[in-house]
Amino acid sequence: MARYGRLQFNSRYENIVVLHNEREFIRSDQPRMAKDKKGAGDNIAPAKGKLGIMIPGMGAVATTFVAGVEAIRKGHANPIGSLTQMGTVRLGKRTEGRTPKVHEFVPLAGLDNLVFTGWDIFEDDMYTAASKAGVLEKELLDKVKPFLKSVKPRKAVFDRHYVKKLDGHHVKKGKSKMDLAEQVRADIREFKKSSGADRLVMIWCGSTEIFLQQTAAHSSLANFEKALKESSPDIAPSMIYAYAALMEGVPFANGAPNLTVDLPVMHELSRRNQAPICGKDFKTGQTLIKTVLAPAFKARMLGVSGWYSTNILGNRDGEVLDDPESFKTKEESKLGVLEHILQPELYPELYGNIFHKVRINYYPPRGDNKEGWDNIDIFGWLNYPMQIKVDFLCRDSILAAPIVLDLVLFLDLAQRTPELKGIGIQEWLSFYFKSPMTAPGLYPEHDLFIQSMKLKNTLRHLRGEEMITHLGLEYYD
């Protein structure tokens, strides 16, 4: 981990540098690519052949993602929201004018080389599932209908004990949870063979499971496999998928707030089998706004006395979160953001007494069009109070789909990169998550701008480019 430590920024001491947005000037002439420098990037394996994307949970997020990729491949849409497809990386000084696209700077799999499979408790193919989800208009879905119809779900690992509000019959049967894990491993091997994929990535787009905590069953591979054989209640379905993927050497991303890979056994497996992991819980709507506004208050030393957040949504996610045990898992994910950004232990006068409340309400008429409403009570000079109210009428799956795309491409990059593939947790991908995973003993960075800097500086490092600090004094020597 020492090698990787130099890539990390400590927000306690470097906010004054990192919180400045990365200003990337794109000139009208074609930007030059990276200089010919020797770095770790010279050892990154090329993205040859097909990349297989495996998705547990073929609901609104997964179908919106896959339909979107196919629509982009067919020229019906642009990859808006995707850093890997539309983002740039500034290289060197501002005066150099080097701002290549991310996908030009690092060797990412091309969209034409992506192939898909998944698991679900319902038998619907992706076209039928997307139609039922109601996220995308029929006109667009019909343009990619043949492809979506061809992506049919495999039987899922499912147990209503962990997701009480859902029930389906397209599920695997087995003598034990280990038997189910072996069935998922067989699915992985079969898909790789039948699809002709050279490499695989798995990303959890399934539902939020009930709140679980680490136990002895999660402490080591031996204990975990014993618990699998005994069908221990400590082993949730998402953990079975993660175990199967990592045992097969497949990188795994966790898009829900479930415990899943945030466990010692998964860290061990990830490092041993050189299968990168990251998570957890896609940062889409309300928390995205929170990780933008909270750093602004802190940068200006404005106090916060209260932050009330409520959500209404009517999709399958909302239905699942209507169960108190599943909501507890999501609540834990959402509540940790402010504490880590504002650091009340360092600024007790400003943030030591915040009343932070999060609510999620299932409201079927809204469908996938979630509304996130925030009331923020702040105070400034001489303790004078002020208020900010934010009403974000967002589309949850529209915001999540490009995150899924970026994560699968970056995880694949990580596994092809000697410096990254063996370290386990990919903290540089914190940008995409509500509850970023970190090495044991590290607090997570939630500040969106620090996360963005961490991600882009990692890419620069891998290609042998200088880190960007925005100090700027070199222009005035």
Short mmCIF file of C-alpha atoms in Angstrom, two decimals, residues 34-349:
data_model
loop_
_atom_site.label_atom_id
_atom_site.label_comp_id
_atom_site.label_asym_id
_atom_site.label_seq_id
_atom_site.Cartn_x
_atom_site.Cartn_y
_atom_site.Cartn_z
CA ALA A 34 0.78 12.77 -23.59
CA LYS A 35 4.49 13.38 -23.84
CA ASP A 36 6.73 10.43 -24.43
CA LYS A 37 7.49 9.67 -20.79
CA LYS A 38 8.36 6.41 -19.10
CA GLY A 39 5.91 5.49 -16.41
CA ALA A 40 3.67 2.74 -15.13
CA GLY A 41 1.44 3.38 -18.13
CA ASP A 42 3.98 1.71 -20.37
CA ASN A 43 3.08 -1.57 -18.66
CA ILE A 44 -0.70 -1.30 -19.00
CA ALA A 45 -1.93 -4.22 -21.08
CA PRO A 46 -3.92 -3.17 -24.16
CA ALA A 47 -7.71 -3.48 -24.16
CA LYS A 48 -7.81 -6.17 -26.84
CA GLY A 49 -10.91 -8.18 -27.63
CA LYS A 50 -14.30 -8.15 -25.94
CA LEU A 51 -15.09 -7.02 -22.41
CA GLY A 52 -17.94 -8.95 -20.80
CA ILE A 53 -20.17 -7.00 -18.39
CA MET A 54 -22.01 -9.17 -15.85
CA ILE A 55 -24.85 -7.53 -13.92
CA PRO A 56 -26.68 -9.00 -10.92
CA GLY A 57 -30.03 -7.17 -11.01
CA MET A 58 -31.43 -6.39 -14.46
CA GLY A 59 -33.84 -3.67 -13.39
CA ALA A 60 -34.09 0.04 -14.15
CA VAL A 61 -30.41 0.95 -13.76
CA ALA A 62 -29.05 -2.05 -15.66
CA THR A 63 -31.49 -1.79 -18.57
CA THR A 64 -30.98 1.97 -18.86
CA PHE A 65 -27.23 1.38 -18.96
CA VAL A 66 -27.29 -1.38 -21.58
CA ALA A 67 -29.94 0.34 -23.73
CA GLY A 68 -27.89 3.53 -23.56
CA VAL A 69 -24.68 1.81 -24.65
CA GLU A 70 -26.43 0.25 -27.63
CA ALA A 71 -28.12 3.55 -28.55
CA ILE A 72 -24.72 5.28 -28.47
CA ARG A 73 -23.16 2.50 -30.57
CA LYS A 74 -25.95 2.91 -33.14
CA GLY A 75 -25.51 6.70 -33.25
CA HIS A 76 -28.88 7.48 -31.66
CA ALA A 77 -27.47 9.25 -28.58
CA ASN A 78 -24.39 10.77 -26.95
CA PRO A 79 -22.71 9.40 -23.77
CA ILE A 80 -23.70 12.39 -21.63
CA GLY A 81 -22.66 12.01 -17.99
CA SER A 82 -19.78 9.65 -18.74
CA LEU A 83 -16.33 10.86 -17.73
CA THR A 84 -14.65 8.08 -19.70
CA GLN A 85 -16.39 9.07 -22.92
CA MET A 86 -16.71 12.86 -22.71
CA GLY A 87 -14.27 13.96 -20.00
CA THR A 88 -10.79 15.37 -20.51
CA VAL A 89 -7.57 15.37 -18.50
CA ARG A 90 -5.38 18.46 -18.35
CA LEU A 91 -1.72 17.57 -18.70
CA GLY A 92 1.19 19.80 -17.75
CA LYS A 93 0.95 23.57 -17.45
CA ARG A 94 -2.10 25.57 -18.48
CA THR A 95 0.01 27.16 -21.20
CA GLU A 96 0.71 23.79 -22.84
CA GLY A 97 -2.86 23.27 -24.03
CA ARG A 98 -2.78 19.49 -23.58
CA THR A 99 -6.26 18.23 -22.71
CA PRO A 100 -6.88 14.81 -24.26
CA LYS A 101 -10.10 12.93 -23.76
CA VAL A 102 -9.88 10.35 -20.99
CA HIS A 103 -10.42 7.49 -23.44
CA GLU A 104 -7.59 8.84 -25.59
CA PHE A 105 -5.24 9.19 -22.63
CA VAL A 106 -5.60 5.71 -21.10
CA PRO A 107 -6.37 2.47 -22.98
CA LEU A 108 -10.03 1.78 -22.25
CA ALA A 109 -12.25 -0.85 -23.83
CA GLY A 110 -14.29 0.55 -26.70
CA LEU A 111 -18.08 0.54 -26.51
CA ASP A 112 -18.28 -1.68 -29.60
CA ASN A 113 -16.39 -4.37 -27.68
CA LEU A 114 -18.80 -4.61 -24.73
CA VAL A 115 -20.97 -7.72 -24.34
CA PHE A 116 -23.55 -8.24 -21.60
CA THR A 117 -25.23 -10.76 -19.37
CA GLY A 118 -26.92 -10.69 -15.98
CA TRP A 119 -29.08 -12.33 -13.38
CA ASP A 120 -32.58 -11.42 -12.20
CA ILE A 121 -35.43 -12.87 -10.17
CA PHE A 122 -37.79 -12.09 -13.06
CA GLU A 123 -37.55 -13.79 -16.47
CA ASP A 124 -37.98 -10.61 -18.53
CA ASP A 125 -35.42 -9.95 -21.25
CA MET A 126 -33.85 -6.49 -21.18
CA TYR A 127 -36.34 -4.97 -23.61
CA THR A 128 -39.32 -6.14 -21.54
CA ALA A 129 -37.61 -5.14 -18.28
CA ALA A 130 -36.74 -1.70 -19.65
CA SER A 131 -40.32 -1.20 -20.85
CA LYS A 132 -41.67 -2.07 -17.40
CA ALA A 133 -39.13 0.17 -15.67
CA GLY A 134 -40.52 3.15 -17.57
CA VAL A 135 -37.28 5.11 -17.63
CA LEU A 136 -36.74 5.33 -21.39
CA GLU A 137 -39.30 6.29 -24.01
CA LYS A 138 -40.68 3.59 -26.29
CA GLU A 139 -39.35 5.38 -29.38
CA LEU A 140 -35.77 5.02 -28.18
CA LEU A 141 -36.25 1.48 -26.85
CA ASP A 142 -37.65 0.32 -30.18
CA LYS A 143 -34.47 1.50 -31.94
CA VAL A 144 -32.44 -0.95 -29.86
CA LYS A 145 -35.15 -3.59 -29.36
CA PRO A 146 -33.47 -6.51 -31.19
CA PHE A 147 -30.32 -6.18 -29.10
CA LEU A 148 -32.17 -5.77 -25.79
CA LYS A 149 -34.39 -8.77 -26.57
CA SER A 150 -31.24 -10.88 -26.97
CA VAL A 151 -30.05 -10.16 -23.40
CA LYS A 152 -31.95 -12.58 -21.18
CA PRO A 153 -31.38 -12.98 -17.45
CA ARG A 154 -29.87 -16.02 -15.81
CA LYS A 155 -31.57 -17.39 -12.72
CA ALA A 156 -30.63 -15.28 -9.73
CA VAL A 157 -29.38 -16.02 -6.24
CA PHE A 158 -32.15 -14.59 -4.09
CA ASP A 159 -33.56 -14.83 -0.57
CA ARG A 160 -36.49 -12.73 0.64
CA HIS A 161 -34.93 -12.56 4.10
CA TYR A 162 -32.51 -9.95 2.68
CA VAL A 163 -34.95 -8.04 0.42
CA LYS A 164 -38.38 -8.37 1.94
CA LYS A 165 -40.36 -6.23 -0.51
CA LEU A 166 -39.51 -8.27 -3.62
CA ASP A 167 -40.44 -11.75 -4.70
CA GLY A 168 -39.62 -13.61 -7.90
CA HIS A 169 -39.46 -17.18 -9.08
CA HIS A 170 -36.56 -17.03 -11.56
CA VAL A 171 -34.13 -18.14 -8.85
CA LYS A 172 -31.42 -20.74 -8.37
CA LYS A 173 -31.92 -23.76 -6.13
CA GLY A 174 -29.08 -25.34 -4.21
CA LYS A 175 -28.19 -27.55 -1.27
CA SER A 176 -26.22 -24.72 0.34
CA LYS A 177 -25.03 -21.20 -0.29
CA MET A 178 -21.73 -22.70 -1.44
CA ASP A 179 -23.66 -24.68 -4.03
CA LEU A 180 -25.27 -21.41 -5.22
CA ALA A 181 -21.85 -19.75 -5.39
CA GLU A 182 -20.55 -22.61 -7.54
CA GLN A 183 -23.54 -22.16 -9.86
CA VAL A 184 -22.69 -18.47 -10.28
CA ARG A 185 -19.06 -19.39 -10.97
CA ALA A 186 -20.28 -21.80 -13.64
CA ASP A 187 -22.37 -18.99 -15.16
CA ILE A 188 -19.28 -16.78 -15.30
CA ARG A 189 -17.22 -19.40 -17.08
CA GLU A 190 -20.06 -20.23 -19.50
CA PHE A 191 -20.62 -16.58 -20.40
CA LYS A 192 -16.95 -15.98 -21.05
CA LYS A 193 -16.88 -18.96 -23.40
CA SER A 194 -20.18 -18.35 -25.21
CA SER A 195 -19.68 -14.59 -25.64
CA GLY A 196 -16.05 -14.81 -26.68
CA ALA A 197 -15.12 -12.26 -24.02
CA ASP A 198 -11.42 -11.85 -23.28
CA ARG A 199 -12.02 -10.17 -19.92
CA LEU A 200 -14.93 -9.80 -17.51
CA VAL A 201 -16.22 -7.29 -14.95
CA MET A 202 -19.16 -7.74 -12.56
CA ILE A 203 -21.18 -4.79 -11.23
CA TRP A 204 -24.00 -5.08 -8.71
CA CYS A 205 -27.12 -3.22 -9.87
CA GLY A 206 -29.47 -5.19 -7.63
CA SER A 207 -31.57 -4.05 -4.70
CA THR A 208 -30.52 -2.77 -1.29
CA GLU A 209 -30.33 -5.63 1.18
CA ILE A 210 -31.13 -5.47 4.88
CA PHE A 211 -28.56 -3.93 7.20
CA LEU A 212 -25.79 -6.37 8.11
CA GLN A 213 -22.61 -6.00 10.12
CA GLN A 214 -19.31 -7.82 9.90
CA THR A 215 -19.04 -11.08 11.85
CA ALA A 216 -16.45 -13.81 12.25
CA ALA A 217 -17.87 -15.39 9.09
CA HIS A 218 -16.45 -12.49 7.08
CA SER A 219 -13.01 -12.39 8.68
CA SER A 220 -11.15 -14.86 6.47
CA LEU A 221 -11.58 -17.05 3.41
CA ALA A 222 -11.68 -20.20 5.51
CA ASN A 223 -14.42 -18.80 7.76
CA PHE A 224 -16.39 -17.45 4.83
CA GLU A 225 -16.34 -20.73 2.92
CA LYS A 226 -17.36 -22.60 6.06
CA ALA A 227 -20.29 -20.17 6.43
CA LEU A 228 -21.22 -20.73 2.78
CA LYS A 229 -21.31 -24.50 3.28
CA GLU A 230 -23.44 -24.03 6.39
CA SER A 231 -25.74 -21.50 4.63
CA SER A 232 -25.11 -18.97 7.37
CA PRO A 233 -27.53 -16.00 7.57
CA ASP A 234 -24.42 -13.79 7.69
CA ILE A 235 -23.95 -14.45 3.96
CA ALA A 236 -26.26 -12.28 1.83
CA PRO A 237 -26.89 -12.97 -1.89
CA SER A 238 -24.72 -10.04 -2.98
CA MET A 239 -21.79 -11.59 -1.11
CA ILE A 240 -22.29 -14.84 -3.01
CA TYR A 241 -21.96 -12.98 -6.32
CA ALA A 242 -18.88 -11.11 -5.10
CA TYR A 243 -17.24 -14.31 -3.86
CA ALA A 244 -17.95 -16.06 -7.16
CA ALA A 245 -16.57 -13.16 -9.20
CA LEU A 246 -13.39 -12.75 -7.15
CA MET A 247 -12.75 -16.50 -7.09
CA GLU A 248 -12.87 -16.36 -10.90
CA GLY A 249 -10.53 -13.37 -10.95
CA VAL A 250 -13.28 -11.00 -12.09
CA PRO A 251 -13.29 -7.37 -10.79
CA PHE A 252 -16.39 -6.42 -8.79
CA ALA A 253 -18.11 -3.06 -8.22
CA ASN A 254 -20.88 -2.64 -5.64
CA GLY A 255 -23.56 -0.16 -6.70
CA ALA A 256 -25.72 -0.58 -3.58
CA PRO A 257 -25.04 0.25 0.11
CA ASN A 258 -24.86 -3.47 0.95
CA LEU A 259 -21.89 -4.79 2.93
CA THR A 260 -20.97 -7.11 -0.01
CA VAL A 261 -17.23 -6.48 -0.64
CA ASP A 262 -16.59 -4.20 2.34
CA LEU A 263 -15.30 -7.25 4.21
CA PRO A 264 -11.85 -8.62 5.13
CA VAL A 265 -12.48 -11.82 3.16
CA MET A 266 -13.26 -9.88 -0.01
CA HIS A 267 -10.20 -7.68 0.42
CA GLU A 268 -8.14 -10.84 0.80
CA LEU A 269 -9.64 -12.47 -2.28
CA SER A 270 -9.33 -9.31 -4.36
CA ARG A 271 -5.62 -8.96 -3.66
CA ARG A 272 -4.86 -12.65 -3.97
CA ASN A 273 -6.60 -13.09 -7.32
CA GLN A 274 -5.71 -9.60 -8.63
CA ALA A 275 -9.38 -8.74 -9.14
CA PRO A 276 -9.94 -5.06 -8.24
CA ILE A 277 -12.95 -4.06 -6.12
CA CYS A 278 -14.74 -0.78 -5.42
CA GLY A 279 -17.96 0.52 -3.91
CA LYS A 280 -20.33 1.25 -2.42
CA ASP A 281 -23.67 2.80 -3.45
CA PHE A 282 -23.77 4.81 -6.69
CA LYS A 283 -23.62 8.57 -6.02
CA THR A 284 -26.48 9.83 -8.17
CA GLY A 285 -28.99 12.39 -6.90
CA GLN A 286 -29.22 13.96 -3.48
CA THR A 287 -25.82 12.83 -2.24
CA LEU A 288 -24.18 14.19 -5.38
CA ILE A 289 -25.56 17.63 -4.51
CA LYS A 290 -24.52 17.17 -0.87
CA THR A 291 -20.90 16.44 -1.84
CA VAL A 292 -20.87 19.65 -3.91
CA LEU A 293 -22.48 22.02 -1.39
CA ALA A 294 -20.83 20.81 1.83
CA PRO A 295 -17.28 21.43 0.51
CA ALA A 296 -18.34 24.96 -0.48
CA PHE A 297 -19.53 25.72 3.06
CA LYS A 298 -16.33 24.32 4.52
CA ALA A 299 -14.11 26.18 2.05
CA ARG A 300 -15.74 29.47 3.10
CA MET A 301 -15.90 28.54 6.81
CA LEU A 302 -19.69 28.88 6.91
CA GLY A 303 -21.40 27.01 9.72
CA VAL A 304 -24.12 24.37 9.36
CA SER A 305 -26.68 23.86 12.10
CA GLY A 306 -29.03 21.47 10.32
CA TRP A 307 -29.48 19.49 7.10
CA TYR A 308 -32.80 17.81 6.42
CA SER A 309 -32.96 15.53 3.37
CA THR A 310 -35.99 13.69 2.09
CA ASN A 311 -36.61 11.67 -1.07
CA ILE A 312 -39.71 10.43 -2.84
CA LEU A 313 -39.46 7.78 -5.53
CA GLY A 314 -41.66 5.10 -6.95
CA ASN A 315 -39.43 2.60 -8.70
CA ARG A 316 -38.40 -0.85 -7.48
CA ASP A 317 -35.66 0.78 -5.40
CA GLY A 318 -38.27 2.87 -3.60
CA GLU A 319 -40.38 -0.20 -2.94
CA VAL A 320 -37.42 -2.08 -1.48
CA LEU A 321 -36.44 0.88 0.71
CA ASP A 322 -39.96 1.00 2.11
CA ASP A 323 -38.78 -1.87 4.31
CA PRO A 324 -37.14 -0.43 7.48
CA GLU A 325 -34.30 -2.97 7.43
CA SER A 326 -33.30 -2.10 3.86
CA PHE A 327 -33.72 1.62 4.59
CA LYS A 328 -31.29 1.26 7.50
CA THR A 329 -28.60 0.13 5.02
CA LYS A 330 -29.26 3.13 2.77
CA GLU A 331 -29.48 5.54 5.71
CA GLU A 332 -26.03 4.53 6.95
CA SER A 333 -24.66 5.22 3.46
CA LYS A 334 -26.22 8.67 3.23
CA LEU A 335 -25.53 9.89 6.77
CA GLY A 336 -21.75 9.48 6.74
CA VAL A 337 -21.15 12.05 4.00
CA LEU A 338 -21.35 15.29 6.01
CA GLU A 339 -19.25 14.10 8.95
CA HIS A 340 -16.34 13.15 6.72
CA ILE A 341 -16.49 16.30 4.59
CA LEU A 342 -17.04 18.87 7.34
CA GLN A 343 -14.77 17.26 9.97
CA PRO A 344 -16.58 18.53 13.09
CA GLU A 345 -13.69 17.41 15.31
CA LEU A 346 -11.53 20.08 13.63
CA TYR A 347 -14.25 22.76 13.40
CA PRO A 348 -16.53 22.26 16.43
CA GLU A 349 -17.83 25.86 16.36
#
